[in-house]
XYZ file of C-alpha atoms in Angstrom:
667
model
C 116.369 82.193 131.779
C 112.735 82.241 130.599
C 111.183 79.276 128.822
C 112.526 78.942 125.291
C 115.320 81.495 125.741
C 118.704 80.194 124.576
C 120.737 83.383 124.189
C 120.772 87.124 124.804
C 121.789 90.324 123.048
C 122.959 92.888 125.606
C 123.532 96.568 124.868
C 127.099 97.551 125.801
C 127.670 101.125 127.004
C 130.709 103.020 128.179
C 129.521 102.878 131.777
C 128.205 99.332 131.757
C 125.401 97.321 130.173
C 121.984 98.489 129.010
C 118.912 96.744 127.582
C 118.802 92.939 127.422
C 117.012 91.209 124.523
C 116.292 87.480 125.105
C 116.399 85.262 121.997
C 113.906 82.387 121.722
C 114.389 79.448 119.360
C 111.852 79.454 116.541
C 111.668 83.249 116.339
C 113.350 85.441 113.745
C 114.475 88.848 115.007
C 114.967 91.914 112.831
C 117.003 94.793 114.265
C 116.749 98.432 113.199
C 115.354 101.828 114.061
C 111.873 101.200 112.565
C 109.152 100.474 115.131
C 108.124 97.365 113.171
C 111.311 95.499 114.137
C 111.278 92.944 116.928
C 114.369 94.648 118.385
C 114.098 98.426 117.963
C 117.406 100.346 118.145
C 117.191 104.026 119.049
C 120.081 104.907 116.767
C 119.724 107.370 113.871
C 122.794 105.835 112.165
C 121.061 102.437 111.911
C 118.924 101.619 108.897
C 115.189 101.101 109.324
C 115.739 97.348 108.942
C 119.431 96.882 109.628
C 120.103 93.204 110.394
C 118.426 89.888 111.171
C 119.210 87.127 113.652
C 117.704 83.636 113.488
C 118.335 80.127 114.866
C 119.191 77.358 112.407
C 121.298 74.246 112.550
C 121.792 74.525 116.291
C 123.414 78.002 116.094
C 122.248 81.609 116.204
C 123.098 83.295 112.900
C 123.379 86.984 112.025
C 123.098 88.591 108.602
C 123.035 92.165 107.361
C 119.899 93.396 105.547
C 121.799 95.626 103.088
C 122.026 98.405 105.643
C 123.513 101.735 104.675
C 126.382 101.674 107.224
C 126.839 97.902 107.436
C 127.099 95.420 110.306
C 130.381 94.479 112.040
C 131.157 91.486 114.257
C 134.356 91.642 116.318
C 135.503 94.537 114.108
C 134.967 92.636 110.829
C 132.382 93.988 108.367
C 129.728 91.380 107.681
C 129.386 90.313 104.044
C 127.782 86.910 104.600
C 125.927 85.067 107.333
C 127.803 84.843 110.654
C 127.497 82.097 113.252
C 127.458 83.878 116.598
C 129.606 82.679 119.482
C 129.440 83.780 123.136
C 130.938 87.262 123.790
C 130.871 88.252 120.093
C 130.797 92.043 119.747
C 128.111 93.190 117.266
C 128.140 96.777 115.982
C 125.097 98.260 114.191
C 125.526 101.990 113.577
C 126.542 103.476 116.925
C 124.935 100.584 118.831
C 127.253 98.034 120.460
C 125.671 94.676 121.324
C 127.197 91.695 123.109
C 126.004 88.133 122.281
C 125.972 85.641 125.174
C 124.258 82.318 125.746
C 124.095 82.880 129.484
C 124.107 86.136 131.490
C 127.033 84.747 133.493
C 129.144 85.081 130.334
C 129.020 88.891 130.520
C 132.579 90.174 131.111
C 133.527 92.027 134.260
C 133.484 95.793 133.867
C 136.885 97.472 134.209
C 137.398 99.010 137.621
C 137.020 102.800 137.714
C 140.108 104.521 139.046
C 139.780 105.588 142.664
C 136.916 103.220 143.562
C 137.668 99.837 145.126
C 135.680 96.797 144.009
C 132.706 95.864 146.196
C 131.296 92.329 146.344
C 132.757 91.594 142.909
C 131.214 94.691 141.289
C 133.597 97.104 139.588
C 132.043 100.579 139.220
C 133.406 102.698 136.363
C 131.374 105.815 136.785
C 128.621 107.289 139.008
C 125.928 109.502 137.464
C 122.856 110.335 139.472
C 121.698 113.619 137.895
C 122.672 115.721 134.901
C 122.863 119.492 135.098
C 119.943 119.762 132.652
C 117.688 117.824 135.021
C 118.799 119.502 138.246
C 115.812 121.072 140.070
C 115.730 124.859 140.339
C 116.209 124.815 144.105
C 119.544 123.001 143.757
C 120.674 125.349 140.986
C 119.865 128.319 143.177
C 121.901 126.812 146.017
C 124.874 126.371 143.693
C 124.616 129.861 142.168
C 123.876 131.730 145.349
C 120.755 133.601 146.474
C 118.635 134.947 143.615
C 117.428 138.455 144.282
C 113.640 138.909 143.642
C 113.029 140.674 140.339
C 116.426 139.657 138.933
C 116.377 138.591 135.252
C 116.405 134.823 134.926
C 119.580 133.418 133.484
C 119.326 132.043 129.958
C 121.078 128.832 130.946
C 118.490 128.243 133.686
C 115.603 128.715 131.242
C 117.163 126.354 128.723
C 117.713 123.789 131.457
C 114.096 124.040 132.585
C 112.739 123.865 129.040
C 114.896 120.832 128.291
C 113.751 119.042 131.430
C 110.158 120.030 130.733
C 110.380 118.605 127.194
C 111.490 115.235 128.592
C 108.753 115.238 131.240
C 106.102 116.212 128.684
C 107.194 113.369 126.437
C 106.639 110.880 129.264
C 103.059 112.053 129.959
C 100.478 109.406 129.075
C 97.305 111.484 129.530
C 96.260 115.050 128.855
C 95.601 115.757 132.545
C 99.056 114.462 133.494
C 100.598 116.641 130.784
C 98.883 119.765 132.160
C 100.029 118.999 135.702
C 103.635 118.605 134.515
C 103.535 121.942 132.701
C 102.010 123.774 135.674
C 104.656 122.393 138.028
C 107.395 123.674 135.700
C 105.764 127.098 135.326
C 105.323 127.611 139.058
C 108.928 126.472 139.577
C 110.291 128.926 136.993
C 108.005 131.945 137.451
C 107.243 133.689 140.778
C 103.479 133.314 140.349
C 101.312 132.087 143.205
C 98.576 130.716 140.958
C 98.669 128.984 137.596
C 96.064 127.303 135.433
C 95.617 125.744 132.003
C 92.293 126.353 130.270
C 91.301 124.247 127.260
C 89.099 125.333 124.383
C 86.226 122.868 123.990
C 86.707 120.802 120.807
C 83.327 121.942 119.433
C 84.376 125.547 119.802
C 87.921 125.553 118.411
C 89.300 128.979 117.510
C 90.343 128.703 113.852
C 91.401 131.129 111.167
C 91.396 134.125 113.458
C 93.345 137.312 112.740
C 97.119 136.998 112.325
C 99.169 137.233 115.497
C 99.687 140.824 116.483
C 96.594 142.229 114.761
C 94.462 144.153 117.242
C 90.743 143.430 117.311
C 88.377 145.895 118.998
C 86.700 144.509 122.088
C 83.241 144.507 120.510
C 84.542 142.656 117.454
C 86.471 140.236 119.651
C 83.251 139.412 121.488
C 81.539 138.578 118.191
C 84.519 136.538 116.997
C 84.663 134.448 120.176
C 80.951 134.044 120.796
C 80.214 130.422 121.727
C 83.816 129.633 122.709
C 83.950 127.764 126.021
C 87.080 127.570 128.166
C 87.315 124.643 130.560
C 89.721 124.639 133.504
C 91.799 121.508 132.878
C 94.272 121.963 135.742
C 95.215 124.638 138.283
C 97.926 124.963 140.888
C 98.560 127.231 143.885
C 102.026 127.631 145.281
C 100.572 127.008 148.740
C 99.431 123.334 148.723
C 96.790 124.068 151.364
C 94.876 126.387 148.993
C 92.703 124.574 146.479
C 90.440 127.369 145.241
C 91.023 128.949 141.844
C 89.631 132.286 140.724
C 89.556 132.490 136.959
C 91.494 135.284 135.258
C 89.533 138.096 133.644
C 87.308 137.075 130.710
C 88.296 140.338 129.079
C 91.987 139.353 129.140
C 91.190 135.856 127.843
C 89.200 137.270 124.943
C 91.992 139.680 124.082
C 94.501 136.827 123.925
C 92.190 134.536 121.969
C 91.425 137.257 119.445
C 94.994 138.518 118.912
C 96.844 135.254 119.665
C 99.401 137.301 121.583
C 100.428 136.701 125.182
C 99.624 139.491 127.635
C 101.565 140.721 130.648
C 99.560 142.983 132.945
C 101.339 144.590 135.894
C 99.886 146.138 139.032
C 96.482 144.772 138.163
C 94.890 145.663 141.470
C 95.758 149.359 140.949
C 94.955 149.514 137.223
C 91.659 151.397 137.050
C 91.069 150.481 133.400
C 91.275 146.719 133.918
C 89.616 146.899 137.323
C 86.580 148.628 135.932
C 86.437 146.165 133.069
C 86.534 142.931 134.990
C 86.970 143.684 138.711
C 90.338 141.906 138.749
C 91.070 143.423 142.139
C 88.729 140.828 143.608
C 91.385 138.233 142.750
C 93.996 140.180 144.679
C 96.362 139.891 141.691
C 99.220 142.353 141.344
C 100.341 141.081 137.926
C 99.247 138.414 135.487
C 100.321 136.581 132.365
C 97.961 135.042 129.837
C 99.522 133.136 126.918
C 97.736 131.299 124.067
C 98.413 127.608 123.412
C 98.503 127.494 119.618
C 99.230 124.876 116.990
C 98.922 125.796 113.325
C 95.686 127.708 112.824
C 94.086 126.433 116.035
C 94.046 127.927 119.511
C 93.934 124.926 121.847
C 93.798 126.743 125.164
C 95.331 129.369 127.450
C 97.957 129.479 130.171
C 96.957 131.748 133.077
C 99.492 132.886 135.693
C 99.037 135.601 138.305
C 100.907 136.926 141.261
C 99.209 137.948 144.525
C 102.246 138.885 146.626
C 102.567 142.694 146.675
C 106.334 142.333 147.000
C 106.575 140.305 143.755
C 105.716 141.051 140.182
C 105.823 139.135 136.922
C 108.109 140.707 134.310
C 108.926 140.501 130.620
C 111.341 137.614 131.152
C 108.537 135.624 132.779
C 106.355 136.402 129.788
C 109.069 135.155 127.414
C 109.321 131.893 129.330
C 105.528 131.422 129.447
C 105.284 131.962 125.668
C 108.040 129.379 125.060
C 106.240 126.824 127.234
C 102.906 127.557 125.515
C 104.455 126.969 122.077
C 105.979 123.721 123.259
C 102.735 122.614 124.893
C 100.726 123.309 121.732
C 102.821 120.878 119.702
C 102.625 118.156 122.352
C 98.829 118.516 122.736
C 98.408 118.284 118.960
C 100.483 115.095 118.788
C 98.610 113.616 121.756
C 95.227 114.385 120.174
C 96.432 112.970 116.867
C 97.638 109.789 118.561
C 94.307 109.364 120.370
C 92.445 109.922 117.095
C 94.611 107.431 115.203
C 94.287 104.858 117.992
C 90.500 105.199 117.954
C 90.441 104.930 114.164
C 92.722 101.886 114.308
C 90.463 100.196 116.874
C 87.418 100.979 114.753
C 89.010 99.547 111.618
C 90.127 96.414 113.454
C 86.621 95.970 114.843
C 85.198 96.316 111.335
C 87.685 93.768 110.014
C 86.831 91.470 112.884
C 83.115 91.726 112.073
C 83.871 90.934 108.439
C 85.806 87.846 109.481
C 83.081 86.361 111.689
C 81.592 83.090 110.567
C 77.820 83.197 110.838
C 75.939 79.964 111.443
C 74.914 77.307 113.926
C 75.014 74.261 111.658
C 77.274 71.306 112.512
C 79.415 72.109 109.457
C 80.165 75.633 110.708
C 80.845 74.381 114.234
C 83.335 71.880 112.818
C 85.100 74.652 110.854
C 85.299 76.827 113.986
C 86.879 73.935 115.898
C 89.420 73.414 113.107
C 90.266 77.133 113.114
C 90.760 77.094 116.898
C 93.173 74.159 116.609
C 95.218 75.435 113.672
C 95.304 79.181 114.445
C 97.898 78.881 117.207
C 100.347 77.126 114.867
C 102.291 78.371 111.851
C 101.030 75.551 109.628
C 100.111 76.365 106.042
C 96.362 76.011 105.446
C 94.531 75.083 102.238
C 90.861 76.107 102.217
C 88.680 74.327 99.676
C 85.125 75.126 98.671
C 82.905 76.521 95.965
C 83.104 80.143 94.866
C 81.277 82.438 97.268
C 81.109 79.928 100.101
C 83.191 82.069 102.506
C 86.782 80.870 102.097
C 88.225 84.355 102.698
C 86.181 84.665 105.911
C 87.782 81.443 107.138
C 91.235 82.831 106.273
C 90.545 86.051 108.208
C 89.226 84.057 111.159
C 92.484 82.047 111.198
C 94.551 85.260 111.140
C 92.619 87.111 113.858
C 92.637 84.031 116.099
C 96.416 83.594 115.788
C 99.390 85.263 117.444
C 99.854 87.231 114.232
C 96.601 89.157 114.690
C 98.475 92.424 115.343
C 100.295 92.011 112.033
C 98.843 92.602 108.558
C 96.674 90.235 106.551
C 97.213 90.695 102.811
C 94.812 89.146 100.274
C 95.543 88.456 96.606
C 93.318 86.844 93.976
C 95.674 84.847 91.768
C 93.036 84.500 89.023
C 92.662 88.252 88.540
C 96.207 88.911 87.231
C 98.323 87.842 84.267
C 101.466 85.780 84.800
C 103.815 88.808 84.722
C 101.641 90.974 86.949
C 101.055 88.145 89.423
C 104.798 87.667 89.966
C 105.242 91.426 90.404
C 102.345 91.593 92.881
C 103.663 88.680 94.929
C 107.372 89.508 95.043
C 107.538 93.188 94.002
C 109.770 94.701 91.330
C 112.649 97.121 90.963
C 112.443 100.362 89.051
C 112.995 99.785 85.330
C 112.716 95.996 85.563
C 110.085 95.992 82.794
C 108.080 98.425 80.709
C 105.915 100.500 82.995
C 107.970 99.850 86.152
C 108.579 103.533 86.882
C 109.376 102.992 90.564
C 110.235 100.277 93.053
C 107.236 98.273 94.278
C 106.982 96.261 97.490
C 105.381 92.850 96.911
C 102.555 91.274 98.864
C 104.942 88.942 100.709
C 107.009 91.880 102.005
C 103.838 93.771 102.938
C 102.607 90.752 104.920
C 105.816 90.349 106.956
C 105.006 89.122 110.496
C 101.427 88.582 109.332
C 99.373 86.392 106.999
C 99.047 86.297 103.215
C 95.860 84.849 101.719
C 96.255 83.512 98.178
C 92.805 83.012 96.692
C 92.267 80.861 93.586
C 95.731 79.303 94.012
C 94.879 76.799 91.275
C 95.067 79.615 88.677
C 98.735 80.360 89.425
C 101.117 79.510 86.579
C 103.776 76.829 87.051
C 106.715 79.273 86.993
C 105.310 81.351 89.831
C 104.438 78.151 91.707
C 108.157 77.277 91.790
C 109.035 80.611 93.433
C 106.205 80.225 95.923
C 107.456 76.755 96.823
C 110.932 78.106 97.627
C 109.452 80.736 99.962
C 107.358 78.105 101.738
C 110.532 76.077 102.251
C 112.227 79.037 103.962
C 114.361 80.339 101.087
C 114.699 84.073 100.362
C 113.269 85.590 97.194
C 114.188 88.513 94.960
C 112.056 91.251 93.475
C 111.488 91.143 89.722
C 114.597 92.712 88.198
C 116.415 92.712 91.534
C 119.325 90.768 92.980
C 118.938 91.398 96.713
C 117.667 88.352 98.665
C 114.659 89.134 100.849
C 113.463 87.032 103.770
C 110.038 87.351 105.315
C 108.155 85.806 108.213
C 104.746 85.139 106.668
C 102.052 82.540 107.190
C 100.465 81.355 103.938
C 96.775 80.523 103.709
C 95.616 79.429 100.240
C 92.182 78.743 98.812
C 90.791 77.116 95.696
C 87.477 76.071 94.198
C 89.131 73.707 91.720
C 90.077 70.031 92.107
C 93.854 70.414 92.418
C 94.338 66.660 92.062
C 93.006 66.870 88.511
C 95.204 69.903 87.809
C 98.240 67.880 88.963
C 97.396 65.067 86.548
C 97.053 67.585 83.715
C 100.421 69.185 84.578
C 98.904 72.557 85.552
C 99.820 72.361 89.242
C 103.014 71.168 90.923
C 102.675 68.048 93.028
C 105.306 69.201 95.558
C 103.557 72.571 96.008
C 100.244 70.795 96.588
C 101.685 68.754 99.451
C 103.419 71.858 100.877
C 100.168 73.839 100.852
C 97.941 71.002 102.002
C 99.433 70.739 105.506
C 96.020 71.494 107.025
C 92.930 71.297 104.818
C 89.643 72.992 105.700
C 86.612 72.309 103.533
C 83.894 74.970 103.448
C 80.527 73.400 102.535
C 78.224 75.139 100.022
C 75.240 76.987 101.410
C 72.762 74.406 100.091
C 74.326 71.844 102.458
C 73.723 74.022 105.515
C 70.339 75.598 104.839
C 69.682 75.965 108.556
C 72.188 78.859 108.499
C 70.259 80.803 105.840
C 67.977 82.714 108.307
C 70.983 83.679 110.466
C 73.000 84.844 107.459
C 70.043 86.741 106.000
C 69.439 88.559 109.313
C 73.164 89.370 109.571
C 73.272 90.913 106.092
C 69.968 92.700 106.690
C 71.292 94.427 109.833
C 74.457 95.407 107.994
C 72.739 96.966 104.967
C 70.057 98.647 107.072
C 72.838 100.258 109.091
C 74.618 101.393 105.932
C 71.556 102.714 104.104
C 69.484 103.993 107.024
C 66.372 102.114 105.787
C 63.750 101.253 108.403
C 63.357 97.530 107.726
C 62.768 95.253 110.696
C 63.129 91.792 109.172
C 61.725 89.148 106.815
C 58.246 87.673 106.497
C 57.910 83.880 106.918
C 57.218 83.616 103.185
C 60.470 85.395 102.342
C 62.485 83.142 104.650
C 60.771 80.045 103.243
C 61.549 81.171 99.702
C 65.239 81.586 100.557
C 65.426 78.260 102.400
C 63.949 76.362 99.436
C 66.459 77.864 96.993
C 69.693 75.978 96.203
C 71.998 79.047 96.078
C 74.442 78.260 93.259
C 76.331 81.447 94.193
C 76.464 80.433 97.881
C 76.842 83.057 100.633
C 77.961 85.734 98.181
C 74.705 85.346 96.240
C 72.662 85.499 99.463
C 74.449 88.704 100.427
C 73.649 90.283 97.061
C 70.001 89.172 97.224
C 69.559 90.770 100.660
C 71.350 93.952 99.561
C 69.045 94.241 96.528
C 65.977 93.598 98.694
C 67.009 96.330 101.162
C 67.663 98.784 98.327
C 64.319 98.150 96.575
C 62.047 97.118 99.454
C 59.247 99.498 100.460
C 57.657 98.021 103.567
C 58.846 97.491 107.142
C 59.277 93.764 106.381
C 60.854 92.133 103.331
C 58.327 89.808 101.687
C 58.737 87.030 99.135
C 58.129 89.554 96.345
C 61.283 91.423 97.442
C 63.477 88.302 97.178
C 64.691 88.062 93.597
C 66.388 84.739 92.905
C 68.435 83.623 89.920
C 67.323 80.907 87.505
C 70.889 79.535 87.275
C 71.373 75.901 88.123
C 74.051 74.333 90.281
C 77.339 73.987 88.409
C 77.980 70.620 86.816
C 79.601 68.220 89.237
C 78.349 70.026 92.306
C 76.278 67.828 94.587
C 72.546 68.594 94.593
C 69.950 67.431 97.065
C 68.746 64.842 94.497
C 72.180 63.259 94.118
C 73.398 63.872 97.636
C 70.705 61.729 99.253
C 68.187 59.466 97.468
C 64.568 59.667 98.663
C 62.039 57.105 97.327
C 59.242 59.043 95.593
C 56.607 58.273 92.980
C 56.403 60.281 89.764
C 53.188 61.825 91.031
C 54.903 63.021 94.230
C 57.853 64.375 92.249
C 55.498 66.257 89.891
C 53.521 67.688 92.804
C 56.694 68.877 94.598
C 58.186 70.345 91.430
C 54.992 72.247 90.537
C 54.817 73.665 94.085
C 58.473 74.786 93.982
C 57.918 76.433 90.598
C 54.833 78.269 91.876
C 56.731 79.477 94.957
C 59.652 80.534 92.785
C 57.335 82.678 90.588
C 55.439 83.909 93.642
C 52.399 82.015 92.303
C 52.418 83.755 88.953
C 50.623 80.920 87.156
C 51.335 82.174 83.639
C 55.075 82.355 84.341
C 55.020 78.980 86.095
C 53.200 77.383 83.135
C 55.864 78.703 80.759
C 58.649 77.260 82.949
C 56.851 73.897 83.189
C 56.127 74.009 79.436
C 52.396 73.271 79.905
C 49.178 75.169 79.259
C 47.806 77.494 81.908
C 44.583 75.456 82.059
C 46.593 72.258 82.573
C 48.423 73.905 85.451
C 45.097 74.917 87.043
C 43.815 71.321 86.849
C 46.986 69.956 88.454
C 46.827 72.552 91.232
C 43.246 71.496 91.987
C 43.947 67.764 91.725
C 46.996 67.952 94.013
C 45.273 70.350 96.404
C 48.133 72.875 96.189
C 47.649 76.108 98.100
C 49.669 79.244 98.403
């Protein structure tokens, strides 16, 4: 028994036992035919999410998830939660599962008639090979000697195609797939040489003439100009021969243009083809060329030719080659689609990961990273506190992508952006017709985030009624969609954020005290940007690289004056404001470097109650020193536009000039 495993679900079959699913305390297992379940059942009678098993109160418990065909335990249909006991029989669709707490509790299999027990093992049935998977050589031995040239039996072709379909489905790479197909073709068709040629992706044959329409050779040459065929795999019946002579280009062009397979017999003695392409040099007596097609695309060609003068490929061989080519086209398309989707998925995850990176080297950021590393591996609820625009969502994403839930979804919702009714519908979903405008069933954010993380931004704006429902979910209770009556359970980690003092909201009755303590299991405070000004150059460079990449502008960096201007600013909008300032500078900048003139800063002040450098730390200064520093900051803010600075300071321009001279201020 592995660490943490306390029980097992074992698939029961007629001839014995099948897959074993260990159950670990602390995990909730959903069972069904959807790939998103923890236990996937390959049973078309099962619902997508059929049942759920979890450990509570010292017992494993099973409940049905409103499946179409129901769940039965020991022959009794399950209407409520069931406490599982060892050797309980669980039926989901056609699937029979046995619950045991130890593998030794599995019952002995009934002894098969005619076979004595051996070392305590009772064998019911022996099955080493099915007739559909029997190799051709064994079939030939059973059916007697096959005369050369005899028509292949339909049952043999169906058996080979069935076995080939299973083998093709197990192929993990394109090269492996081609080798499997060639082995089957050489086994089924009396050809000495076979090959699969692929059309280069940049030269795909699309929207050609309909199948069966003849194209003159000259026109076919124009149609296929630039098309390259690459030999992906080839096979000779004699393993000692490794050379491959490509089939006539003329034949390939004919097949590509018409999309029809070609059977050519007695090639070596056919003057017409010999003069065209000198096929006699190959020593081929007959050949087959079949297109690999999917939809409107020709993906490649199958080439087969026979060199034995006593053998010849016939129409039945052509039929079989066409069937294999059709089958191969569909599999190649699905394989290419899977590769494309996997690459796109990796790209999107990398983009999300970049978005979730915390940029900075300040002690405050290092402390946040350490907190994330400690809390990410747990399922604890996290409350992130900080001013608007300080990067609370980035912290939430960093927690998700550093946790064991990183392969699951992360769903974000701004609670301040929705009304009370819409917020409840967004969180928990609604049934069709539950309110005006509910024209169809809607899955809520909690259901969408199952096995992942939900980030609730501006949690302090949530109304008290919705807070009560959220509290029940956090305590492990199921919820119902708006207008629904079906209880729904989810496995979701909650990360909340707020820029409001929740303690004050509790005193005013706008926020539930019990919800506050349930959310505030782990608290992470994100400092405003003005308290970590050493990170401003790093953040500015990060945003600059990002927007230069998006816009294609040739901007190399910032001038020292631009960086100094940004470092001296208090950033009331925090990191979000810095991002917007850099984006505007990239959009409007003209030179290779962004100068102070390109950095447009707001005249807004820090929100009331927010700590400023003056209140955060007292520094003894005379009025003269304060005036000198303030005048210099104003001049830098206006890029030394003295008229504008004089208006801000509410003094005459001449007075400003005298003070600049008396204080010795320089740009």
